[in-house]
Each structure stands twice: as C-alpha cells, then as structure tokens.
PDB file of N, CA, C and O in Angstrom:
ATOM      1  N   MET D  88     -58.952  34.653  -8.826  1.00  0.00           N
ATOM      2  CA  MET D  88     -59.553  36.292  -8.744  1.00  0.00           C
ATOM      3  C   MET D  88     -58.123  37.062  -8.342  1.00  0.00           C
ATOM      4  O   MET D  88     -58.179  38.193  -8.400  1.00  0.00           O
ATOM      5  N   ASP D  89     -57.741  37.043  -7.049  1.00  0.00           N
ATOM      6  CA  ASP D  89     -57.127  37.736  -6.469  1.00  0.00           C
ATOM      7  C   ASP D  89     -55.623  38.186  -7.393  1.00  0.00           C
ATOM      8  O   ASP D  89     -55.221  38.962  -7.364  1.00  0.00           O
ATOM      9  N   SER D  90     -55.393  37.335  -8.232  1.00  0.00           N
ATOM     10  CA  SER D  90     -54.284  37.501  -9.176  1.00  0.00           C
ATOM     11  C   SER D  90     -54.604  38.661 -10.072  1.00  0.00           C
ATOM     12  O   SER D  90     -53.727  39.120 -10.446  1.00  0.00           O
ATOM     13  N   ASN D  91     -55.858  38.443 -10.515  1.00  0.00           N
ATOM     14  CA  ASN D  91     -56.384  40.093 -11.165  1.00  0.00           C
ATOM     15  C   ASN D  91     -56.278  41.186 -10.322  1.00  0.00           C
ATOM     16  O   ASN D  91     -55.990  42.290 -11.206  1.00  0.00           O
ATOM     17  N   LEU D  92     -56.587  41.559  -9.032  1.00  0.00           N
ATOM     18  CA  LEU D  92     -55.805  42.365  -8.626  1.00  0.00           C
ATOM     19  C   LEU D  92     -54.497  43.240  -8.506  1.00  0.00           C
ATOM     20  O   LEU D  92     -54.125  44.187  -8.570  1.00  0.00           O
ATOM     21  N   HIS D  93     -53.423  42.042  -8.556  1.00  0.00           N
ATOM     22  CA  HIS D  93     -52.304  42.622  -8.510  1.00  0.00           C
ATOM     23  C   HIS D  93     -51.663  42.354 -10.340  1.00  0.00           C
ATOM     24  O   HIS D  93     -50.466  42.838 -10.502  1.00  0.00           O
ATOM     25  N   SER D  94     -52.572  42.461 -11.125  1.00  0.00           N
ATOM     26  CA  SER D  94     -51.762  41.982 -12.387  1.00  0.00           C
ATOM     27  C   SER D  94     -51.661  43.081 -13.017  1.00  0.00           C
ATOM     28  O   SER D  94     -51.933  44.330 -12.484  1.00  0.00           O
ATOM     29  N   PRO D  95     -50.541  43.173 -14.109  1.00  0.00           N
ATOM     30  CA  PRO D  95     -49.722  44.676 -14.867  1.00  0.00           C
ATOM     31  C   PRO D  95     -50.553  45.176 -15.279  1.00  0.00           C
ATOM     32  O   PRO D  95     -50.492  46.352 -15.359  1.00  0.00           O
ATOM     33  N   GLU D  96     -51.860  45.034 -16.240  1.00  0.00           N
ATOM     34  CA  GLU D  96     -52.843  45.300 -16.904  1.00  0.00           C
ATOM     35  C   GLU D  96     -54.211  46.383 -15.875  1.00  0.00           C
ATOM     36  O   GLU D  96     -53.831  47.389 -15.903  1.00  0.00           O
ATOM     37  N   ARG D  97     -53.895  45.583 -14.386  1.00  0.00           N
ATOM     38  CA  ARG D  97     -54.957  46.597 -13.596  1.00  0.00           C
ATOM     39  C   ARG D  97     -53.969  47.667 -13.175  1.00  0.00           C
ATOM     40  O   ARG D  97     -54.215  48.551 -12.853  1.00  0.00           O
ATOM     41  N   ARG D  98     -52.587  47.387 -13.057  1.00  0.00           N
ATOM     42  CA  ARG D  98     -51.914  48.241 -12.392  1.00  0.00           C
ATOM     43  C   ARG D  98     -51.824  49.277 -13.363  1.00  0.00           C
ATOM     44  O   ARG D  98     -51.405  50.939 -13.152  1.00  0.00           O
ATOM     45  N   LEU D  99     -51.499  49.181 -14.881  1.00  0.00           N
ATOM     46  CA  LEU D  99     -51.244  50.373 -15.527  1.00  0.00           C
ATOM     47  C   LEU D  99     -52.735  51.111 -15.848  1.00  0.00           C
ATOM     48  O   LEU D  99     -52.754  52.438 -15.951  1.00  0.00           O
ATOM     49  N   ILE D 100     -53.908  50.517 -15.620  1.00  0.00           N
ATOM     50  CA  ILE D 100     -55.190  51.006 -15.781  1.00  0.00           C
ATOM     51  C   ILE D 100     -54.954  52.158 -14.270  1.00  0.00           C
ATOM     52  O   ILE D 100     -55.413  53.415 -14.490  1.00  0.00           O
ATOM     53  N   GLU D 101     -54.564  51.639 -12.862  1.00  0.00           N
ATOM     54  CA  GLU D 101     -54.280  52.621 -11.998  1.00  0.00           C
ATOM     55  C   GLU D 101     -53.695  53.536 -12.195  1.00  0.00           C
ATOM     56  O   GLU D 101     -53.524  54.753 -11.825  1.00  0.00           O
ATOM     57  N   LEU D 102     -52.443  53.309 -12.923  1.00  0.00           N
ATOM     58  CA  LEU D 102     -51.428  54.329 -13.074  1.00  0.00           C
ATOM     59  C   LEU D 102     -52.067  55.617 -13.956  1.00  0.00           C
ATOM     60  O   LEU D 102     -51.750  56.858 -13.709  1.00  0.00           O
ATOM     61  N   ARG D 103     -52.669  55.146 -15.040  1.00  0.00           N
ATOM     62  CA  ARG D 103     -53.511  56.152 -15.662  1.00  0.00           C
ATOM     63  C   ARG D 103     -54.516  57.281 -15.435  1.00  0.00           C
ATOM     64  O   ARG D 103     -54.376  57.847 -15.107  1.00  0.00           O
ATOM     65  N   MET D 104     -54.965  56.079 -14.337  1.00  0.00           N
ATOM     66  CA  MET D 104     -56.149  57.185 -13.538  1.00  0.00           C
ATOM     67  C   MET D 104     -55.558  58.204 -12.588  1.00  0.00           C
ATOM     68  O   MET D 104     -55.696  59.077 -12.363  1.00  0.00           O
ATOM     69  N   GLU D 105     -54.388  57.366 -12.354  1.00  0.00           N
ATOM     70  CA  GLU D 105     -53.398  58.703 -11.084  1.00  0.00           C
ATOM     71  C   GLU D 105     -52.957  59.667 -11.996  1.00  0.00           C
ATOM     72  O   GLU D 105     -52.989  60.987 -11.244  1.00  0.00           O
ATOM     73  N   HIS D 106     -52.636  59.501 -13.141  1.00  0.00           N
ATOM     74  CA  HIS D 106     -51.698  60.264 -14.051  1.00  0.00           C
ATOM     75  C   HIS D 106     -52.938  61.609 -14.024  1.00  0.00           C
ATOM     76  O   HIS D 106     -52.541  62.507 -14.573  1.00  0.00           O
ATOM     77  N   ALA D 107     -54.258  60.831 -14.647  1.00  0.00           N
ATOM     78  CA  ALA D 107     -55.434  62.059 -15.412  1.00  0.00           C
ATOM     79  C   ALA D 107     -55.907  62.775 -13.976  1.00  0.00           C
ATOM     80  O   ALA D 107     -55.911  63.856 -14.430  1.00  0.00           O
ATOM     81  N   ASP D 108     -55.763  62.036 -13.014  1.00  0.00           N
ATOM     82  CA  ASP D 108     -56.144  62.955 -11.579  1.00  0.00           C
ATOM     83  C   ASP D 108     -54.885  64.175 -11.507  1.00  0.00           C
ATOM     84  O   ASP D 108     -55.565  65.367 -10.897  1.00  0.00           O
ATOM     85  N   LEU D 109     -53.924  63.655 -11.643  1.00  0.00           N
ATOM     86  CA  LEU D 109     -53.167  64.790 -11.337  1.00  0.00           C
ATOM     87  C   LEU D 109     -52.920  66.013 -12.401  1.00  0.00           C
ATOM     88  O   LEU D 109     -52.355  66.865 -12.136  1.00  0.00           O
ATOM     89  N   ASP D 110     -53.194  65.493 -13.694  1.00  0.00           N
ATOM     90  CA  ASP D 110     -53.483  66.322 -14.784  1.00  0.00           C
ATOM     91  C   ASP D 110     -54.586  67.386 -14.381  1.00  0.00           C
ATOM     92  O   ASP D 110     -54.307  68.782 -14.559  1.00  0.00           O
ATOM     93  N   ALA D 111     -55.593  67.328 -13.641  1.00  0.00           N
ATOM     94  CA  ALA D 111     -56.535  67.767 -13.417  1.00  0.00           C
ATOM     95  C   ALA D 111     -56.302  68.721 -12.494  1.00  0.00           C
ATOM     96  O   ALA D 111     -56.514  70.236 -12.099  1.00  0.00           O
ATOM     97  N   LEU D 112     -55.342  68.298 -11.414  1.00  0.00           N
ATOM     98  CA  LEU D 112     -55.207  69.028 -10.205  1.00  0.00           C
ATOM     99  C   LEU D 112     -54.155  70.274 -10.236  1.00  0.00           C
ATOM    100  O   LEU D 112     -54.138  70.865 -10.206  1.00  0.00           O
ATOM    101  N   ILE D 113     -52.879  69.725 -11.437  1.00  0.00           N
ATOM    102  CA  ILE D 113     -52.371  70.927 -11.923  1.00  0.00           C
ATOM    103  C   ILE D 113     -52.960  71.750 -12.684  1.00  0.00           C
ATOM    104  O   ILE D 113     -52.625  73.281 -12.610  1.00  0.00           O
ATOM    105  N   ASP D 114     -53.832  71.737 -13.401  1.00  0.00           N
ATOM    106  CA  ASP D 114     -54.588  72.598 -13.996  1.00  0.00           C
ATOM    107  C   ASP D 114     -55.091  73.602 -13.200  1.00  0.00           C
ATOM    108  O   ASP D 114     -55.575  74.670 -13.476  1.00  0.00           O
ATOM    109  N   GLY D 115     -55.988  72.698 -12.196  1.00  0.00           N
ATOM    110  CA  GLY D 115     -57.118  73.618 -11.353  1.00  0.00           C
ATOM    111  C   GLY D 115     -55.920  74.393 -10.423  1.00  0.00           C
ATOM    112  O   GLY D 115     -55.975  75.618 -10.059  1.00  0.00           O
ATOM    113  N   ALA D 116     -54.627  73.758 -10.092  1.00  0.00           N
ATOM    114  CA  ALA D 116     -53.878  74.702  -8.964  1.00  0.00           C
ATOM    115  C   ALA D 116     -53.087  75.896  -9.854  1.00  0.00           C
ATOM    116  O   ALA D 116     -52.877  76.756  -9.333  1.00  0.00           O
ATOM    117  N   ALA D 117     -52.580  75.454 -11.096  1.00  0.00           N
ATOM    118  CA  ALA D 117     -52.078  76.834 -11.833  1.00  0.00           C
ATOM    119  C   ALA D 117     -53.245  77.646 -12.854  1.00  0.00           C
ATOM    120  O   ALA D 117     -52.706  78.921 -12.181  1.00  0.00           O
ATOM    121  N   ALA D 118     -54.386  77.405 -12.116  1.00  0.00           N
ATOM    122  CA  ALA D 118     -55.476  78.673 -12.121  1.00  0.00           C
ATOM    123  C   ALA D 118     -55.702  79.430 -10.733  1.00  0.00           C
ATOM    124  O   ALA D 118     -56.321  80.400 -11.098  1.00  0.00           O
ATOM    125  N   GLN D 119     -54.992  79.015 -10.043  1.00  0.00           N
ATOM    126  CA  GLN D 119     -55.046  79.765  -8.770  1.00  0.00           C
ATOM    127  C   GLN D 119     -53.978  81.020  -8.521  1.00  0.00           C
ATOM    128  O   GLN D 119     -52.916  80.378  -9.089  1.00  0.00           O
ATOM    129  N   THR D 120     -54.182  81.842  -7.876  1.00  0.00           N
ATOM    130  CA  THR D 120     -53.478  82.811  -7.568  1.00  0.00           C
ATOM    131  C   THR D 120     -53.654  83.361  -6.322  1.00  0.00           C
ATOM    132  O   THR D 120     -54.286  83.351  -5.821  1.00  0.00           O
ATOM    133  N   PRO D 121     -52.085  83.257  -5.548  1.00  0.00           N
ATOM    134  CA  PRO D 121     -51.168  82.744  -6.391  1.00  0.00           C
ATOM    135  C   PRO D 121     -50.724  81.320  -6.404  1.00  0.00           C
ATOM    136  O   PRO D 121     -51.604  80.573  -5.864  1.00  0.00           O
ATOM    137  N   VAL D 122     -49.775  80.982  -7.188  1.00  0.00           N
ATOM    138  CA  VAL D 122     -49.434  79.365  -7.552  1.00  0.00           C
ATOM    139  C   VAL D 122     -48.630  79.400  -6.545  1.00  0.00           C
ATOM    140  O   VAL D 122     -47.117  79.776  -6.412  1.00  0.00           O
ATOM    141  N   ASP D 123     -48.869  78.236  -5.943  1.00  0.00           N
ATOM    142  CA  ASP D 123     -47.552  77.134  -5.145  1.00  0.00           C
ATOM    143  C   ASP D 123     -46.382  76.747  -5.427  1.00  0.00           C
ATOM    144  O   ASP D 123     -46.860  75.812  -6.138  1.00  0.00           O
ATOM    145  N   GLU D 124     -45.588  77.335  -5.971  1.00  0.00           N
ATOM    146  CA  GLU D 124     -44.641  76.768  -6.914  1.00  0.00           C
ATOM    147  C   GLU D 124     -43.888  75.512  -6.265  1.00  0.00           C
ATOM    148  O   GLU D 124     -43.681  74.627  -7.180  1.00  0.00           O
ATOM    149  N   LEU D 125     -43.735  75.500  -5.055  1.00  0.00           N
ATOM    150  CA  LEU D 125     -43.173  74.173  -4.528  1.00  0.00           C
ATOM    151  C   LEU D 125     -44.002  72.827  -5.049  1.00  0.00           C
ATOM    152  O   LEU D 125     -43.710  72.173  -5.538  1.00  0.00           O
ATOM    153  N   MET D 126     -45.225  73.235  -4.762  1.00  0.00           N
ATOM    154  CA  MET D 126     -46.302  72.214  -4.936  1.00  0.00           C
ATOM    155  C   MET D 126     -46.587  71.317  -6.510  1.00  0.00           C
ATOM    156  O   MET D 126     -46.366  70.624  -6.617  1.00  0.00           O
ATOM    157  N   MET D 127     -46.440  72.368  -7.122  1.00  0.00           N
ATOM    158  CA  MET D 127     -46.897  72.458  -8.637  1.00  0.00           C
ATOM    159  C   MET D 127     -45.266  71.691  -9.290  1.00  0.00           C
ATOM    160  O   MET D 127     -45.383  70.618  -9.816  1.00  0.00           O
ATOM    161  N   ARG D 128     -44.443  71.996  -8.447  1.00  0.00           N
ATOM    162  CA  ARG D 128     -42.968  71.205  -8.920  1.00  0.00           C
ATOM    163  C   ARG D 128     -43.228  69.780  -8.475  1.00  0.00           C
ATOM    164  O   ARG D 128     -42.682  68.551  -9.236  1.00  0.00           O
ATOM    165  N   ARG D 129     -43.293  69.639  -7.230  1.00  0.00           N
ATOM    166  CA  ARG D 129     -43.950  68.171  -6.879  1.00  0.00           C
ATOM    167  C   ARG D 129     -44.966  67.626  -7.744  1.00  0.00           C
ATOM    168  O   ARG D 129     -44.941  66.203  -7.885  1.00  0.00           O
ATOM    169  N   LEU D 130     -46.016  68.497  -8.201  1.00  0.00           N
ATOM    170  CA  LEU D 130     -47.025  67.453  -8.330  1.00  0.00           C
ATOM    171  C   LEU D 130     -46.737  67.071 -10.117  1.00  0.00           C
ATOM    172  O   LEU D 130     -46.966  66.071 -10.498  1.00  0.00           O
ATOM    173  N   LYS D 131     -45.583  68.092 -10.477  1.00  0.00           N
ATOM    174  CA  LYS D 131     -45.141  67.847 -12.054  1.00  0.00           C
ATOM    175  C   LYS D 131     -43.985  66.401 -11.941  1.00  0.00           C
ATOM    176  O   LYS D 131     -43.795  65.779 -12.730  1.00  0.00           O
ATOM    177  N   LYS D 132     -43.102  66.672 -11.173  1.00  0.00           N
ATOM    178  CA  LYS D 132     -42.178  65.607 -10.887  1.00  0.00           C
ATOM    179  C   LYS D 132     -42.774  64.197 -10.662  1.00  0.00           C
ATOM    180  O   LYS D 132     -42.717  63.194 -11.557  1.00  0.00           O
ATOM    181  N   ARG D 133     -44.163  64.230  -9.682  1.00  0.00           N
ATOM    182  CA  ARG D 133     -45.011  62.896  -9.482  1.00  0.00           C
ATOM    183  C   ARG D 133     -45.559  62.439 -10.689  1.00  0.00           C
ATOM    184  O   ARG D 133     -45.385  61.398 -10.894  1.00  0.00           O
ATOM    185  N   ARG D 134     -46.301  63.504 -11.864  1.00  0.00           N
ATOM    186  CA  ARG D 134     -46.669  63.130 -12.758  1.00  0.00           C
ATOM    187  C   ARG D 134     -45.455  62.590 -14.071  1.00  0.00           C
ATOM    188  O   ARG D 134     -46.178  61.382 -14.854  1.00  0.00           O
ATOM    189  N   LEU D 135     -44.554  63.113 -14.054  1.00  0.00           N
ATOM    190  CA  LEU D 135     -43.829  62.588 -14.923  1.00  0.00           C
ATOM    191  C   LEU D 135     -43.219  61.348 -14.302  1.00  0.00           C
ATOM    192  O   LEU D 135     -43.365  60.182 -15.242  1.00  0.00           O
ATOM    193  N   ALA D 136     -42.952  61.076 -13.449  1.00  0.00           N
ATOM    194  CA  ALA D 136     -42.477  59.397 -12.914  1.00  0.00           C
ATOM    195  C   ALA D 136     -43.743  58.374 -13.321  1.00  0.00           C
ATOM    196  O   ALA D 136     -43.573  57.197 -13.484  1.00  0.00           O
ATOM    197  N   LEU D 137     -45.031  58.989 -12.770  1.00  0.00           N
ATOM    198  CA  LEU D 137     -45.944  57.830 -13.546  1.00  0.00           C
ATOM    199  C   LEU D 137     -46.050  58.092 -14.845  1.00  0.00           C
ATOM    200  O   LEU D 137     -46.366  56.683 -15.283  1.00  0.00           O
ATOM    201  N   ARG D 138     -45.746  59.000 -15.742  1.00  0.00           N
ATOM    202  CA  ARG D 138     -45.909  58.831 -17.282  1.00  0.00           C
ATOM    203  C   ARG D 138     -44.529  57.794 -17.481  1.00  0.00           C
ATOM    204  O   ARG D 138     -44.801  56.871 -18.566  1.00  0.00           O
ATOM    205  N   ASP D 139     -43.648  57.731 -16.621  1.00  0.00           N
ATOM    206  CA  ASP D 139     -42.443  56.689 -17.065  1.00  0.00           C
ATOM    207  C   ASP D 139     -42.785  54.949 -16.266  1.00  0.00           C
ATOM    208  O   ASP D 139     -42.443  54.503 -17.296  1.00  0.00           O
ATOM    209  N   GLU D 140     -43.256  55.352 -15.614  1.00  0.00           N
ATOM    210  CA  GLU D 140     -43.916  53.898 -14.830  1.00  0.00           C
ATOM    211  C   GLU D 140     -44.997  53.167 -16.144  1.00  0.00           C
ATOM    212  O   GLU D 140     -45.125  51.947 -16.281  1.00  0.00           O
ATOM    213  N   ILE D 141     -46.095  54.031 -16.537  1.00  0.00           N
ATOM    214  CA  ILE D 141     -46.845  53.804 -17.507  1.00  0.00           C
ATOM    215  C   ILE D 141     -45.867  53.498 -18.660  1.00  0.00           C
ATOM    216  O   ILE D 141     -46.242  52.289 -19.551  1.00  0.00           O
ATOM    217  N   ALA D 142     -44.983  53.942 -19.375  1.00  0.00           N
ATOM    218  CA  ALA D 142     -44.621  53.794 -20.740  1.00  0.00           C
ATOM    219  C   ALA D 142     -43.608  52.125 -20.247  1.00  0.00           C
ATOM    220  O   ALA D 142     -43.883  51.249 -20.896  1.00  0.00           O
ATOM    221  N   ARG D 143     -43.133  52.236 -19.120  1.00  0.00           N
ATOM    222  CA  ARG D 143     -42.268  50.612 -18.706  1.00  0.00           C
ATOM    223  C   ARG D 143     -42.958  49.803 -18.513  1.00  0.00           C
ATOM    224  O   ARG D 143     -43.205  48.774 -19.382  1.00  0.00           O
ATOM    225  N   LEU D 144     -44.293  50.008 -18.229  1.00  0.00           N
ATOM    226  CA  LEU D 144     -45.383  48.856 -17.970  1.00  0.00           C
ATOM    227  C   LEU D 144     -46.072  48.454 -19.495  1.00  0.00           C
ATOM    228  O   LEU D 144     -46.296  47.667 -19.740  1.00  0.00           O
ATOM    229  N   GLU D 145     -46.240  49.644 -20.665  1.00  0.00           N
ATOM    230  CA  GLU D 145     -46.667  49.100 -21.629  1.00  0.00           C
ATOM    231  C   GLU D 145     -45.797  48.621 -22.525  1.00  0.00           C
ATOM    232  O   GLU D 145     -46.190  47.651 -23.052  1.00  0.00           O
ATOM    233  N   ARG D 146     -44.627  48.856 -22.194  1.00  0.00           N
ATOM    234  CA  ARG D 146     -43.411  47.793 -22.985  1.00  0.00           C
ATOM    235  C   ARG D 146     -43.285  46.444 -22.522  1.00  0.00           C
ATOM    236  O   ARG D 146     -43.360  45.532 -23.268  1.00  0.00           O
ATOM    237  N   VAL D 147     -43.585  46.438 -21.279  1.00  0.00           N
ATOM    238  CA  VAL D 147     -43.616  44.960 -20.873  1.00  0.00           C
ATOM    239  C   VAL D 147     -44.807  44.297 -21.279  1.00  0.00           C
ATOM    240  O   VAL D 147     -44.967  43.141 -21.760  1.00  0.00           O
ATOM    241  N   LEU D 148     -46.381  44.680 -21.456  1.00  0.00           N
ATOM    242  CA  LEU D 148     -47.019  44.157 -21.751  1.00  0.00           C
ATOM    243  C   LEU D 148     -47.203  44.185 -23.580  1.00  0.00           C
ATOM    244  O   LEU D 148     -47.887  42.951 -23.467  1.00  0.00           O
ATOM    245  N   ASP D 149     -46.740  45.105 -24.181  1.00  0.00           N
ATOM    246  CA  ASP D 149     -46.737  44.872 -25.453  1.00  0.00           C
ATOM    247  C   ASP D 149     -45.392  45.174 -26.196  1.00  0.00           C
ATOM    248  O   ASP D 149     -45.371  46.523 -26.671  1.00  0.00           O
ATOM    249  N   PRO D 150     -44.304  44.415 -25.747  1.00  0.00           N
ATOM    250  CA  PRO D 150     -42.961  44.544 -26.710  1.00  0.00           C
ATOM    251  C   PRO D 150     -43.265  44.442 -28.004  1.00  0.00           C
ATOM    252  O   PRO D 150     -43.797  43.878 -28.683  1.00  0.00           O
ATOM    253  N   LYS D 151     -42.682  45.703 -28.495  1.00  0.00           N
ATOM    254  CA  LYS D 151     -42.617  45.646 -29.999  1.00  0.00           C
ATOM    255  C   LYS D 151     -41.463  44.717 -30.479  1.00  0.00           C
ATOM    256  O   LYS D 151     -41.761  44.052 -31.850  1.00  0.00           O
ATOM    257  N   GLU D 152     -40.487  44.162 -30.275  1.00  0.00           N
ATOM    258  CA  GLU D 152     -39.672  43.346 -30.666  1.00  0.00           C
ATOM    259  C   GLU D 152     -39.638  42.047 -30.201  1.00  0.00           C
ATOM    260  O   GLU D 152     -40.060  41.922 -29.137  1.00  0.00           O
ATOM    261  N   PRO D 153     -39.694  41.213 -30.955  1.00  0.00           N
ATOM    262  CA  PRO D 153     -39.875  39.340 -30.767  1.00  0.00           C
ATOM    263  C   PRO D 153     -38.985  39.189 -29.367  1.00  0.00           C
ATOM    264  O   PRO D 153     -37.494  39.568 -29.304  1.00  0.00           O
ATOM    265  N   ALA D 154     -39.180  38.402 -28.281  1.00  0.00           N
ATOM    266  CA  ALA D 154     -38.839  38.172 -27.419  1.00  0.00           C
ATOM    267  C   ALA D 154     -37.721  37.151 -27.631  1.00  0.00           C
ATOM    268  O   ALA D 154     -38.357  35.923 -28.594  1.00  0.00           O
TER     269      ALA D 154
END
C-alpha cells in the first residue's frame, strides 16, 4: 500500500491537479486590477515547469517507442 503513495501514476495525478489549480489561480489573478506582474510571471513559470514534468512522466509511463 505504501508503494502506491509514491507511484509515478499517483505523482502524475498530483501534478495534473496542481497544474489545474494554477490555471484557476492565474485566471483569477488576471481578472483583478491591478495585475501583479511579478506574481503572474512566477505562477506561469511554475505552471510551465509542471507541464514539462507531466510530459516527462507521461513519456516514462507510456513510451511510444519499444524499449
């Protein structure tokens, strides 16, 4: 059971949830005036890093080329 807590599949789910949360946060922050540009850059940078990590994990879990 403990191995399920640290599985790549679970990590992928957590990353997708965090990415969705950041999307909502960025959308909400963009609607406010004035917009905190520094915060927006940091949030977008974190969202991009999450997207890269999600893509990396997806390649590991479902490789397209035979190993």
